[in-house]
Each structure stands twice: as structure tokens, then as C-alpha cells.
PDB file of C-alpha atoms in Angstrom:
ATOM      1  CA  UNK A   1       0.011  -0.084   0.085  1.00 79.00           C
ATOM      2  CA  UNK A   2       1.742   3.386  -1.100  1.00 94.00           C
ATOM      3  CA  UNK A   3       1.491   6.546   0.573  1.00 93.00           C
ATOM      4  CA  UNK A   4      -0.793   7.974  -2.024  1.00 94.00           C
ATOM      5  CA  UNK A   5      -3.213   5.224  -1.589  1.00 94.00           C
ATOM      6  CA  UNK A   6      -3.409   5.721   2.077  1.00 91.00           C
ATOM      7  CA  UNK A   7      -3.859   9.371   1.541  1.00 93.00           C
ATOM      8  CA  UNK A   8      -6.884   8.645  -0.800  1.00 95.00           C
ATOM      9  CA  UNK A   9      -8.370   6.233   1.818  1.00 94.00           C
ATOM     10  CA  UNK A  10      -7.879   9.009   4.358  1.00 92.00           C
ATOM     11  CA  UNK A  11      -9.752  11.555   2.081  1.00 94.00           C
ATOM     12  CA  UNK A  12     -12.558   9.221   1.297  1.00 93.00           C
ATOM     13  CA  UNK A  13     -13.210   8.634   5.009  1.00 90.00           C
ATOM     14  CA  UNK A  14     -12.838  12.226   5.843  1.00 88.00           C
ATOM     15  CA  UNK A  15     -15.463  13.079   3.058  1.00 89.00           C
ATOM     16  CA  UNK A  16     -17.772  10.428   4.359  1.00 88.00           C
ATOM     17  CA  UNK A  17     -17.381  11.648   7.929  1.00 85.00           C
ATOM     18  CA  UNK A  18     -18.170  15.249   6.882  1.00 84.00           C
ATOM     19  CA  UNK A  19     -21.328  14.056   5.157  1.00 81.00           C
ATOM     20  CA  UNK A  20     -22.451  12.084   8.030  1.00 80.00           C
ATOM     21  CA  UNK A  21     -21.753  14.820  10.355  1.00 76.00           C
ATOM     22  CA  UNK A  22     -23.655  17.471   8.343  1.00 72.00           C
ATOM     23  CA  UNK A  23     -26.625  14.777   8.420  1.00 70.00           C
ATOM     24  CA  UNK A  24     -26.124  14.741  12.326  1.00 64.00           C
ATOM     25  CA  UNK A  25     -26.017  18.341  12.729  1.00 62.00           C
ATOM     26  CA  UNK A  26     -29.258  18.790  10.815  1.00 55.00           C
ATOM     27  CA  UNK A  27     -30.655  16.610  13.847  1.00 57.00           C
ATOM     28  CA  UNK A  28     -28.734  18.448  16.387  1.00 54.00           C
ATOM     29  CA  UNK A  29     -26.686  15.440  17.576  1.00 54.00           C
ATOM     30  CA  UNK A  30     -24.937  15.984  20.932  1.00 60.00           C
ATOM     31  CA  UNK A  31     -21.111  16.175  20.542  1.00 66.00           C
ATOM     32  CA  UNK A  32     -20.301  14.934  23.989  1.00 75.00           C
ATOM     33  CA  UNK A  33     -19.040  11.630  22.605  1.00 77.00           C
ATOM     34  CA  UNK A  34     -16.712  13.430  20.438  1.00 77.00           C
ATOM     35  CA  UNK A  35     -15.477  15.736  23.241  1.00 79.00           C
ATOM     36  CA  UNK A  36     -14.943  12.822  25.353  1.00 82.00           C
ATOM     37  CA  UNK A  37     -12.875  11.062  22.817  1.00 82.00           C
ATOM     38  CA  UNK A  38     -10.610  14.172  22.445  1.00 81.00           C
ATOM     39  CA  UNK A  39     -10.236  14.492  25.958  1.00 84.00           C
ATOM     40  CA  UNK A  40      -9.236  10.857  26.223  1.00 85.00           C
ATOM     41  CA  UNK A  41      -6.745  11.055  23.612  1.00 83.00           C
ATOM     42  CA  UNK A  42      -5.206  14.297  24.595  1.00 82.00           C
ATOM     43  CA  UNK A  43      -4.798  13.046  28.074  1.00 83.00           C
ATOM     44  CA  UNK A  44      -2.772  10.095  26.899  1.00 80.00           C
ATOM     45  CA  UNK A  45      -0.537  12.103  24.668  1.00 75.00           C
ATOM     46  CA  UNK A  46       0.396  14.342  27.705  1.00 67.00           C
ATOM     47  CA  UNK A  47      -1.323  17.621  26.582  1.00 59.00           C
ATOM     48  CA  UNK A  48       0.576  18.838  23.786  1.00 55.00           C
TER      49      UNK A  48
END
């Protein structure tokens, strides 16, 4: 798997996420899960 293929996969998943998030935002979905995940990851990486 080349770097370009990985990049393309990432772009695809990002686009899909953006579309899904746009749909969720229309339903006013709470972002607590996202915030919890961010806090969890940041806590592990030592608050860069």
C-alpha cells in the first residue's frame, strides 16, 4: 500500500465523515461523545 493510496483512503473517509456529520448536525446531535474522545486522546498524549 503506497503513501498515495493511504492518503486517498483518508480523504474518502474524511469526506464520508463530513457528510455524516452534516446529516447529524441537522438533527442537532450532541457532541459529548466526540469531546470525551478528544479529552481521552489528549490526556494520553500528555497535553501537547
